PDB file of C-alpha atoms in Angstrom:
ATOM      1  CA  MET A   1       5.508   2.587  12.778  1.00 94.00           C
ATOM      2  CA  GLU A   2       5.099  -0.958  11.578  1.00 96.00           C
ATOM      3  CA  LEU A   3       3.272  -1.523   8.245  1.00 98.00           C
ATOM      4  CA  VAL A   4       1.257  -4.646   7.497  1.00 98.00           C
ATOM      5  CA  ARG A   5       0.745  -6.170   4.043  1.00 98.00           C
ATOM      6  CA  VAL A   6      -2.813  -5.779   2.861  1.00 98.00           C
ATOM      7  CA  ALA A   7      -2.273  -7.182  -0.491  1.00 98.00           C
ATOM      8  CA  THR A   8       0.290  -8.491  -2.951  1.00 98.00           C
ATOM      9  CA  VAL A   9       1.249  -7.372  -6.535  1.00 97.00           C
ATOM     10  CA  GLU A  10       1.028 -10.233  -9.139  1.00 97.00           C
ATOM     11  CA  SER A  11       2.852  -9.027 -12.059  1.00 95.00           C
ATOM     12  CA  PRO A  12       4.975 -10.280 -15.055  1.00 93.00           C
ATOM     13  CA  LEU A  13       7.689  -7.865 -13.806  1.00 92.00           C
ATOM     14  CA  THR A  14      10.341  -9.540 -11.787  1.00 90.00           C
ATOM     15  CA  ASP A  15      13.510  -7.506 -12.421  1.00 84.00           C
ATOM     16  CA  ARG A  16      14.112  -4.104 -11.198  1.00 76.00           C
ATOM     17  CA  ALA A  17      16.783  -3.426 -13.782  1.00 75.00           C
ATOM     18  CA  THR A  18      14.232  -3.807 -16.756  1.00 71.00           C
ATOM     19  CA  ALA A  19      10.993  -2.682 -15.201  1.00 72.00           C
ATOM     20  CA  PRO A  20       9.535   0.600 -16.328  1.00 74.00           C
ATOM     21  CA  LYS A  21      10.174   3.411 -13.906  1.00 71.00           C
ATOM     22  CA  GLN A  22       6.712   4.794 -13.956  1.00 69.00           C
ATOM     23  CA  GLY A  23       3.289   3.248 -14.691  1.00 65.00           C
ATOM     24  CA  ASP A  24       2.707   5.365 -17.872  1.00 67.00           C
ATOM     25  CA  GLU A  25       5.973   4.065 -19.458  1.00 67.00           C
ATOM     26  CA  GLY A  26       4.620   0.822 -20.745  1.00 77.00           C
ATOM     27  CA  ALA A  27       4.040  -0.868 -17.463  1.00 87.00           C
ATOM     28  CA  PRO A  28       1.818  -3.995 -17.763  1.00 92.00           C
ATOM     29  CA  GLU A  29      -1.486  -4.737 -15.980  1.00 95.00           C
ATOM     30  CA  ALA A  30      -1.117  -6.439 -12.706  1.00 97.00           C
ATOM     31  CA  TRP A  31      -3.363  -8.229 -10.260  1.00 98.00           C
ATOM     32  CA  LEU A  32      -3.619  -7.174  -6.536  1.00 98.00           C
ATOM     33  CA  SER A  33      -4.529 -10.126  -4.333  1.00 98.00           C
ATOM     34  CA  PHE A  34      -5.894  -8.922  -0.985  1.00 98.00           C
ATOM     35  CA  GLU A  35      -5.474 -10.622   2.425  1.00 98.00           C
ATOM     36  CA  PRO A  36      -8.754 -12.069   3.623  1.00 98.00           C
ATOM     37  CA  ALA A  37      -8.360 -10.100   6.826  1.00 98.00           C
ATOM     38  CA  TYR A  38      -8.914  -6.795   5.012  1.00 98.00           C
ATOM     39  CA  ALA A  39     -11.940  -7.922   2.881  1.00 97.00           C
ATOM     40  CA  ASP A  40     -14.245  -5.307   4.587  1.00 97.00           C
ATOM     41  CA  ALA A  41     -11.816  -2.484   3.857  1.00 98.00           C
ATOM     42  CA  LEU A  42     -12.423  -3.241   0.081  1.00 97.00           C
ATOM     43  CA  ASP A  43     -16.168  -2.597   0.269  1.00 95.00           C
ATOM     44  CA  GLY A  44     -17.286  -0.255  -2.491  1.00 92.00           C
ATOM     45  CA  VAL A  45     -14.175  -0.591  -4.545  1.00 96.00           C
ATOM     46  CA  ALA A  46     -15.304  -1.692  -8.056  1.00 95.00           C
ATOM     47  CA  GLU A  47     -14.382  -1.741 -11.706  1.00 96.00           C
ATOM     48  CA  GLY A  48     -13.778   1.758 -13.080  1.00 95.00           C
ATOM     49  CA  ALA A  49     -12.412   3.053  -9.716  1.00 95.00           C
ATOM     50  CA  GLU A  50      -9.322   5.233  -9.829  1.00 95.00           C
ATOM     51  CA  LEU A  51      -6.992   4.497  -6.973  1.00 96.00           C
ATOM     52  CA  LEU A  52      -3.668   5.349  -5.423  1.00 95.00           C
ATOM     53  CA  LEU A  53      -1.759   2.502  -4.311  1.00 97.00           C
ATOM     54  CA  LEU A  54       0.953   2.776  -1.682  1.00 97.00           C
ATOM     55  CA  THR A  55       3.419  -0.095  -2.007  1.00 97.00           C
ATOM     56  CA  TRP A  56       6.680  -1.227  -0.155  1.00 97.00           C
ATOM     57  CA  PHE A  57       9.585  -1.379  -2.434  1.00 95.00           C
ATOM     58  CA  ASP A  58      11.084  -4.409  -0.802  1.00 92.00           C
ATOM     59  CA  ARG A  59      14.011  -4.525  -3.126  1.00 92.00           C
ATOM     60  CA  ALA A  60      15.170  -0.930  -2.500  1.00 93.00           C
ATOM     61  CA  HIS A  61      18.217   0.478  -0.783  1.00 95.00           C
ATOM     62  CA  ARG A  62      17.217   2.458   2.255  1.00 97.00           C
ATOM     63  CA  ASP A  63      20.505   3.880   2.936  1.00 96.00           C
ATOM     64  CA  VAL A  64      20.660   6.010  -0.331  1.00 95.00           C
ATOM     65  CA  LEU A  65      20.050   9.678   0.284  1.00 97.00           C
ATOM     66  CA  ARG A  66      21.375  11.222  -2.919  1.00 95.00           C
ATOM     67  CA  VAL A  67      20.945  10.029  -6.578  1.00 93.00           C
ATOM     68  CA  ARG A  68      21.453  11.230 -10.078  1.00 84.00           C
ATOM     69  CA  PRO A  69      18.066  11.683 -11.628  1.00 70.00           C
ATOM     70  CA  ARG A  70      17.634   9.432 -14.600  1.00 68.00           C
ATOM     71  CA  SER A  71      15.434  11.972 -16.474  1.00 65.00           C
ATOM     72  CA  ASP A  72      18.434  14.273 -17.124  1.00 69.00           C
ATOM     73  CA  PRO A  73      21.923  13.128 -16.614  1.00 71.00           C
ATOM     74  CA  ASP A  74      23.154  16.706 -16.906  1.00 76.00           C
ATOM     75  CA  ARG A  75      21.242  17.519 -13.632  1.00 76.00           C
ATOM     76  CA  PRO A  76      23.366  17.400 -10.575  1.00 84.00           C
ATOM     77  CA  VAL A  77      22.968  14.739  -8.048  1.00 91.00           C
ATOM     78  CA  GLN A  78      19.819  15.296  -5.931  1.00 92.00           C
ATOM     79  CA  GLY A  79      18.507  14.382  -2.630  1.00 96.00           C
ATOM     80  CA  VAL A  80      16.115  11.429  -2.883  1.00 96.00           C
ATOM     81  CA  PHE A  81      13.255  13.648  -1.507  1.00 97.00           C
ATOM     82  CA  ASN A  82      13.509  15.631  -4.761  1.00 94.00           C
ATOM     83  CA  THR A  83      13.158  12.475  -6.829  1.00 93.00           C
ATOM     84  CA  ARG A  84      10.940   9.436  -7.265  1.00 92.00           C
ATOM     85  CA  SER A  85      13.749   6.931  -6.832  1.00 92.00           C
ATOM     86  CA  PRO A  86      12.678   3.766  -4.962  1.00 93.00           C
ATOM     87  CA  ASP A  87      15.854   4.093  -3.009  1.00 95.00           C
ATOM     88  CA  ARG A  88      14.975   6.270  -0.061  1.00 97.00           C
ATOM     89  CA  PRO A  89      14.695   6.053   3.755  1.00 98.00           C
ATOM     90  CA  ASN A  90      11.153   4.641   3.593  1.00 98.00           C
ATOM     91  CA  PRO A  91      10.724   3.013   0.365  1.00 97.00           C
ATOM     92  CA  VAL A  92       7.043   3.529  -0.080  1.00 97.00           C
ATOM     93  CA  GLY A  93       5.822   3.662  -3.696  1.00 96.00           C
ATOM     94  CA  LEU A  94       2.941   5.737  -4.946  1.00 95.00           C
ATOM     95  CA  HIS A  95       1.148   4.488  -7.922  1.00 94.00           C
ATOM     96  CA  ARG A  96      -2.169   5.760  -9.715  1.00 94.00           C
ATOM     97  CA  VAL A  97      -4.077   2.873 -11.354  1.00 95.00           C
ATOM     98  CA  SER A  98      -7.551   2.109 -12.768  1.00 96.00           C
ATOM     99  CA  VAL A  99      -9.563  -0.863 -11.542  1.00 97.00           C
ATOM    100  CA  LEU A 100     -10.174  -2.955 -14.767  1.00 97.00           C
ATOM    101  CA  GLU A 101     -11.849  -5.801 -13.057  1.00 97.00           C
ATOM    102  CA  ARG A 102     -12.776  -7.048  -9.538  1.00 97.00           C
ATOM    103  CA  ASP A 103     -12.985 -10.689  -8.744  1.00 97.00           C
ATOM    104  CA  GLY A 104     -13.641 -11.136  -5.009  1.00 96.00           C
ATOM    105  CA  LEU A 105     -10.496 -10.211  -3.140  1.00 98.00           C
ATOM    106  CA  ARG A 106      -8.505  -9.646  -6.456  1.00 98.00           C
ATOM    107  CA  LEU A 107      -8.384  -6.438  -8.390  1.00 98.00           C
ATOM    108  CA  ARG A 108      -6.952  -6.290 -11.943  1.00 98.00           C
ATOM    109  CA  VAL A 109      -5.408  -2.744 -12.465  1.00 97.00           C
ATOM    110  CA  SER A 110      -3.939  -0.828 -15.236  1.00 95.00           C
ATOM    111  CA  GLY A 111      -0.180  -0.107 -15.748  1.00 90.00           C
ATOM    112  CA  LEU A 112       1.691  -0.740 -12.657  1.00 94.00           C
ATOM    113  CA  GLU A 113       5.461  -0.648 -12.455  1.00 90.00           C
ATOM    114  CA  ALA A 114       5.804  -2.552  -9.110  1.00 93.00           C
ATOM    115  CA  LEU A 115       7.594  -5.910  -9.190  1.00 94.00           C
ATOM    116  CA  ASP A 116       5.891  -9.264  -8.692  1.00 96.00           C
ATOM    117  CA  GLY A 117       5.575  -9.953  -5.013  1.00 96.00           C
ATOM    118  CA  THR A 118       5.550  -6.326  -3.882  1.00 96.00           C
ATOM    119  CA  PRO A 119       3.577  -5.697  -0.720  1.00 98.00           C
ATOM    120  CA  VAL A 120       0.630  -3.341  -1.042  1.00 98.00           C
ATOM    121  CA  VAL A 121       0.282  -1.332   2.194  1.00 98.00           C
ATOM    122  CA  ASP A 122      -2.623   1.110   1.342  1.00 98.00           C
ATOM    123  CA  VAL A 123      -5.235   1.868  -1.184  1.00 98.00           C
ATOM    124  CA  LYS A 124      -6.958   5.326  -1.441  1.00 96.00           C
ATOM    125  CA  PRO A 125      -9.519   6.799  -3.778  1.00 94.00           C
ATOM    126  CA  VAL A 126      -8.255   9.571  -6.145  1.00 92.00           C
ATOM    127  CA  LEU A 127     -10.088  12.791  -4.905  1.00 79.00           C
ATOM    128  CA  GLY A 128     -12.027  14.883  -7.283  1.00 60.00           C
ATOM    129  CA  GLY A 129     -10.584  13.468 -10.450  1.00 43.00           C
ATOM    130  CA  ILE A 130      -7.186  14.926  -9.719  1.00 46.00           C
ATOM    131  CA  SER A 131      -4.353  12.781 -10.807  1.00 46.00           C
ATOM    132  CA  GLU A 132      -0.990  11.724  -9.360  1.00 49.00           C
ATOM    133  CA  ARG A 133       0.620   8.402  -9.706  1.00 39.00           C
TER     134      ARG A 133
ATOM    135  CA  MET B   1       8.287  -2.990   6.968  1.00 95.00           C
ATOM    136  CA  GLU B   2       9.362  -0.633   9.694  1.00 96.00           C
ATOM    137  CA  LEU B   3       9.033   3.164   8.924  1.00 98.00           C
ATOM    138  CA  VAL B   4      11.501   5.670  10.261  1.00 98.00           C
ATOM    139  CA  ARG B   5      10.637   9.299  11.090  1.00 98.00           C
ATOM    140  CA  VAL B   6      12.413  11.557   8.703  1.00 98.00           C
ATOM    141  CA  ALA B   7      10.663  14.858   9.913  1.00 98.00           C
ATOM    142  CA  THR B   8       8.093  16.126  12.290  1.00 98.00           C
ATOM    143  CA  VAL B   9       5.048  18.317  11.685  1.00 97.00           C
ATOM    144  CA  GLU B  10       4.934  21.562  13.660  1.00 97.00           C
ATOM    145  CA  SER B  11       1.431  22.860  13.403  1.00 95.00           C
ATOM    146  CA  PRO B  12      -1.170  24.837  15.466  1.00 93.00           C
ATOM    147  CA  LEU B  13      -3.518  21.862  14.944  1.00 92.00           C
ATOM    148  CA  THR B  14      -3.525  19.696  17.934  1.00 90.00           C
ATOM    149  CA  ASP B  15      -7.021  18.162  17.987  1.00 84.00           C
ATOM    150  CA  ARG B  16      -8.204  15.607  15.556  1.00 76.00           C
ATOM    151  CA  ALA B  17     -11.906  16.476  16.104  1.00 75.00           C
ATOM    152  CA  THR B  18     -11.497  20.003  15.006  1.00 72.00           C
ATOM    153  CA  ALA B  19      -8.778  19.747  12.350  1.00 72.00           C
ATOM    154  CA  PRO B  20      -9.766  20.217   8.694  1.00 74.00           C
ATOM    155  CA  LYS B  21     -10.133  16.877   7.025  1.00 71.00           C
ATOM    156  CA  GLN B  22      -8.229  18.070   3.799  1.00 69.00           C
ATOM    157  CA  GLY B  23      -5.478  20.609   3.186  1.00 65.00           C
ATOM    158  CA  ASP B  24      -7.802  22.754   1.033  1.00 67.00           C
ATOM    159  CA  GLU B  25     -10.369  23.098   3.745  1.00 67.00           C
ATOM    160  CA  GLY B  26      -8.704  25.932   5.630  1.00 77.00           C
ATOM    161  CA  ALA B  27      -5.664  23.989   6.997  1.00 87.00           C
ATOM    162  CA  PRO B  28      -2.992  26.254   8.303  1.00 92.00           C
ATOM    163  CA  GLU B  29       0.648  26.534   7.193  1.00 95.00           C
ATOM    164  CA  ALA B  30       2.993  24.233   9.030  1.00 97.00           C
ATOM    165  CA  TRP B  31       6.733  23.663   9.448  1.00 98.00           C
ATOM    166  CA  LEU B  32       8.391  20.349   8.780  1.00 98.00           C
ATOM    167  CA  SER B  33      11.397  19.894  10.927  1.00 98.00           C
ATOM    168  CA  PHE B  34      13.739  17.157   9.388  1.00 98.00           C
ATOM    169  CA  GLU B  35      16.087  14.936  11.198  1.00 98.00           C
ATOM    170  CA  PRO B  36      19.665  15.798  10.672  1.00 98.00           C
ATOM    171  CA  ALA B  37      20.396  12.274   9.581  1.00 98.00           C
ATOM    172  CA  TYR B  38      18.387  12.822   6.415  1.00 98.00           C
ATOM    173  CA  ALA B  39      19.764  16.283   5.554  1.00 97.00           C
ATOM    174  CA  ASP B  40      21.368  14.863   2.278  1.00 97.00           C
ATOM    175  CA  ALA B  41      18.021  13.595   1.078  1.00 98.00           C
ATOM    176  CA  LEU B  42      16.811  17.093   1.161  1.00 97.00           C
ATOM    177  CA  ASP B  43      19.194  18.413  -1.405  1.00 95.00           C
ATOM    178  CA  GLY B  44      17.598  20.320  -4.116  1.00 93.00           C
ATOM    179  CA  VAL B  45      14.217  20.832  -2.270  1.00 96.00           C
ATOM    180  CA  ALA B  46      13.605  24.650  -2.350  1.00 95.00           C
ATOM    181  CA  GLU B  47      11.113  27.297  -1.992  1.00 96.00           C
ATOM    182  CA  GLY B  48       8.413  26.934  -4.694  1.00 95.00           C
ATOM    183  CA  ALA B  49       8.597  23.215  -4.790  1.00 95.00           C
ATOM    184  CA  GLU B  50       5.434  21.164  -5.025  1.00 95.00           C
ATOM    185  CA  LEU B  51       5.681  18.152  -2.787  1.00 96.00           C
ATOM    186  CA  LEU B  52       3.681  15.044  -1.838  1.00 95.00           C
ATOM    187  CA  LEU B  53       4.113  14.268   1.830  1.00 97.00           C
ATOM    188  CA  LEU B  54       3.561  10.882   3.450  1.00 97.00           C
ATOM    189  CA  THR B  55       2.732  11.034   7.082  1.00 97.00           C
ATOM    190  CA  TRP B  56       1.902   8.560   9.792  1.00 97.00           C
ATOM    191  CA  PHE B  57      -1.425   9.340  11.439  1.00 95.00           C
ATOM    192  CA  ASP B  58      -0.265   8.261  14.974  1.00 92.00           C
ATOM    193  CA  ARG B  59      -3.682   9.114  16.466  1.00 92.00           C
ATOM    194  CA  ALA B  60      -5.575   6.844  14.043  1.00 93.00           C
ATOM    195  CA  HIS B  61      -7.412   3.640  14.700  1.00 95.00           C
ATOM    196  CA  ARG B  62      -5.918   0.782  12.672  1.00 97.00           C
ATOM    197  CA  ASP B  63      -8.582  -1.799  13.397  1.00 96.00           C
ATOM    198  CA  VAL B  64     -11.371   0.198  11.526  1.00 95.00           C
ATOM    199  CA  LEU B  65     -12.067  -1.367   8.146  1.00 97.00           C
ATOM    200  CA  ARG B  66     -15.505   0.417   7.338  1.00 95.00           C
ATOM    201  CA  VAL B  67     -16.687   3.857   7.798  1.00 93.00           C
ATOM    202  CA  ARG B  68     -19.545   6.160   6.888  1.00 84.00           C
ATOM    203  CA  PRO B  69     -18.174   8.735   4.506  1.00 70.00           C
ATOM    204  CA  ARG B  70     -18.428  12.248   5.968  1.00 68.00           C
ATOM    205  CA  SER B  71     -18.887  13.809   2.521  1.00 65.00           C
ATOM    206  CA  ASP B  72     -22.371  12.188   2.074  1.00 69.00           C
ATOM    207  CA  PRO B  73     -24.211  10.863   5.140  1.00 71.00           C
ATOM    208  CA  ASP B  74     -26.595   9.153   2.684  1.00 76.00           C
ATOM    209  CA  ARG B  75     -23.890   7.064   1.137  1.00 76.00           C
ATOM    210  CA  PRO B  76     -23.781   3.625   2.691  1.00 83.00           C
ATOM    211  CA  VAL B  77     -20.854   2.612   4.885  1.00 90.00           C
ATOM    212  CA  GLN B  78     -17.792   2.059   2.792  1.00 92.00           C
ATOM    213  CA  GLY B  79     -14.524   0.124   3.093  1.00 96.00           C
ATOM    214  CA  VAL B  80     -11.778   2.459   4.289  1.00 96.00           C
ATOM    215  CA  PHE B  81      -9.888   1.657   1.016  1.00 97.00           C
ATOM    216  CA  ASN B  82     -12.636   3.526  -0.693  1.00 94.00           C
ATOM    217  CA  THR B  83     -12.285   6.622   1.588  1.00 93.00           C
ATOM    218  CA  ARG B  84      -9.540   8.977   2.862  1.00 91.00           C
ATOM    219  CA  SER B  85     -10.299   8.204   6.467  1.00 92.00           C
ATOM    220  CA  PRO B  86      -7.190   8.256   8.636  1.00 93.00           C
ATOM    221  CA  ASP B  87      -8.510   5.140  10.300  1.00 95.00           C
ATOM    222  CA  ARG B  88      -7.212   2.355   8.168  1.00 97.00           C
ATOM    223  CA  PRO B  89      -4.907  -0.665   8.567  1.00 98.00           C
ATOM    224  CA  ASN B  90      -1.766   1.315   7.672  1.00 98.00           C
ATOM    225  CA  PRO B  91      -2.527   4.921   8.585  1.00 97.00           C
ATOM    226  CA  VAL B  92      -0.372   6.688   6.141  1.00 97.00           C
ATOM    227  CA  GLY B  93      -1.503  10.141   5.132  1.00 96.00           C
ATOM    228  CA  LEU B  94      -0.943  11.770   1.580  1.00 95.00           C
ATOM    229  CA  HIS B  95      -0.775  15.425   1.406  1.00 94.00           C
ATOM    230  CA  ARG B  96       0.043  17.866  -1.333  1.00 94.00           C
ATOM    231  CA  VAL B  97       1.742  21.002  -0.322  1.00 95.00           C
ATOM    232  CA  SER B  98       3.823  23.868  -1.576  1.00 96.00           C
ATOM    233  CA  VAL B  99       7.119  24.951  -0.121  1.00 97.00           C
ATOM    234  CA  LEU B 100       6.842  28.564   1.026  1.00 97.00           C
ATOM    235  CA  GLU B 101      10.239  28.890   2.790  1.00 97.00           C
ATOM    236  CA  ARG B 102      13.272  26.709   3.449  1.00 97.00           C
ATOM    237  CA  ASP B 103      15.491  27.405   6.419  1.00 97.00           C
ATOM    238  CA  GLY B 104      18.120  24.814   6.670  1.00 96.00           C
ATOM    239  CA  LEU B 105      16.454  21.578   7.695  1.00 98.00           C
ATOM    240  CA  ARG B 106      13.129  23.203   8.124  1.00 98.00           C
ATOM    241  CA  LEU B 107      10.350  23.702   5.457  1.00 98.00           C
ATOM    242  CA  ARG B 108       7.454  25.925   5.834  1.00 98.00           C
ATOM    243  CA  VAL B 109       4.614  24.496   3.768  1.00 97.00           C
ATOM    244  CA  SER B 110       1.113  25.510   2.692  1.00 95.00           C
ATOM    245  CA  GLY B 111      -2.137  24.186   3.951  1.00 90.00           C
ATOM    246  CA  LEU B 112      -1.493  20.797   5.924  1.00 93.00           C
ATOM    247  CA  GLU B 113      -4.168  19.116   7.880  1.00 90.00           C
ATOM    248  CA  ALA B 114      -1.730  16.970   9.854  1.00 93.00           C
ATOM    249  CA  LEU B 115      -1.682  17.479  13.598  1.00 94.00           C
ATOM    250  CA  ASP B 116       1.294  18.927  15.459  1.00 96.00           C
ATOM    251  CA  GLY B 117       3.859  16.160  16.152  1.00 96.00           C
ATOM    252  CA  THR B 118       2.757  13.936  13.153  1.00 96.00           C
ATOM    253  CA  PRO B 119       5.724  11.948  11.882  1.00 98.00           C
ATOM    254  CA  VAL B 120       6.620  12.568   8.217  1.00 98.00           C
ATOM    255  CA  VAL B 121       7.867   9.411   6.571  1.00 98.00           C
ATOM    256  CA  ASP B 122       8.490  10.430   3.012  1.00 98.00           C
ATOM    257  CA  VAL B 123       8.638  13.384   0.704  1.00 98.00           C
ATOM    258  CA  LYS B 124       8.308  13.188  -3.095  1.00 96.00           C
ATOM    259  CA  PRO B 125       8.131  15.717  -5.846  1.00 94.00           C
ATOM    260  CA  VAL B 126       4.887  16.104  -7.796  1.00 92.00           C
ATOM    261  CA  LEU B 127       5.409  14.751 -11.254  1.00 79.00           C
ATOM    262  CA  GLY B 128       4.622  16.839 -14.363  1.00 60.00           C
ATOM    263  CA  GLY B 129       2.381  19.316 -12.637  1.00 44.00           C
ATOM    264  CA  ILE B 130      -0.254  16.740 -11.872  1.00 46.00           C
ATOM    265  CA  SER B 131      -1.913  17.129  -8.649  1.00 46.00           C
ATOM    266  CA  GLU B 132      -3.162  14.996  -5.710  1.00 49.00           C
ATOM    267  CA  ARG B 133      -3.151  15.756  -2.184  1.00 39.00           C
TER     268      ARG B 133
END
């Protein structure tokens, strides 16, 4: 189960400690730069599209199984499968974005909390207007 | 970017050709059987939880970049990033499910279109009641 990089995040965010934790918490726009080998897979993706991105949190810690949720310090420590922590056995990020602009193999997208250089591993359309980052 | 199996789908679905394409198209309940090594990551996941599962479509074709969307045969062929086809460069499935029962390291979940034996690679809580399979 080996993932390939299909695109790379280009973002002003470079530091995990100061990056927003979710895309709707003030995350900046970002560019996604696709690998030429996957150009055909991008057919039909255009400005205005609502997408789910899967990314690989390459700076996460895969050996963390329990964390204290940041949203409520009074909550007990939780298993990472009950949180959105990037630290988890398979550090795959899930992000909902809108496509603001397409320029060839590059997409400009709305608020994305992934750091500069983060690999993108999949892109899916949002189904039926339902939402989930 | 090597994924590890954290759980395995146990389902009556064994044949890709006849399986529902999405969980809300009559997919059956399934059990998820977790690897003991990830037991701590499951802390706090209980009956009633709404989860997003990431699976690995181990019977998909990774070299397919364009497909004809099944939902509308009149639509032109699309890039796989504009579809939910399991055939894609990184065949990671995204499924929304409800936890119907927890029995130790096993979760019984609502309608899941993944085939028997499919590896589960991540589990995330749905955020804020928003939905996406």
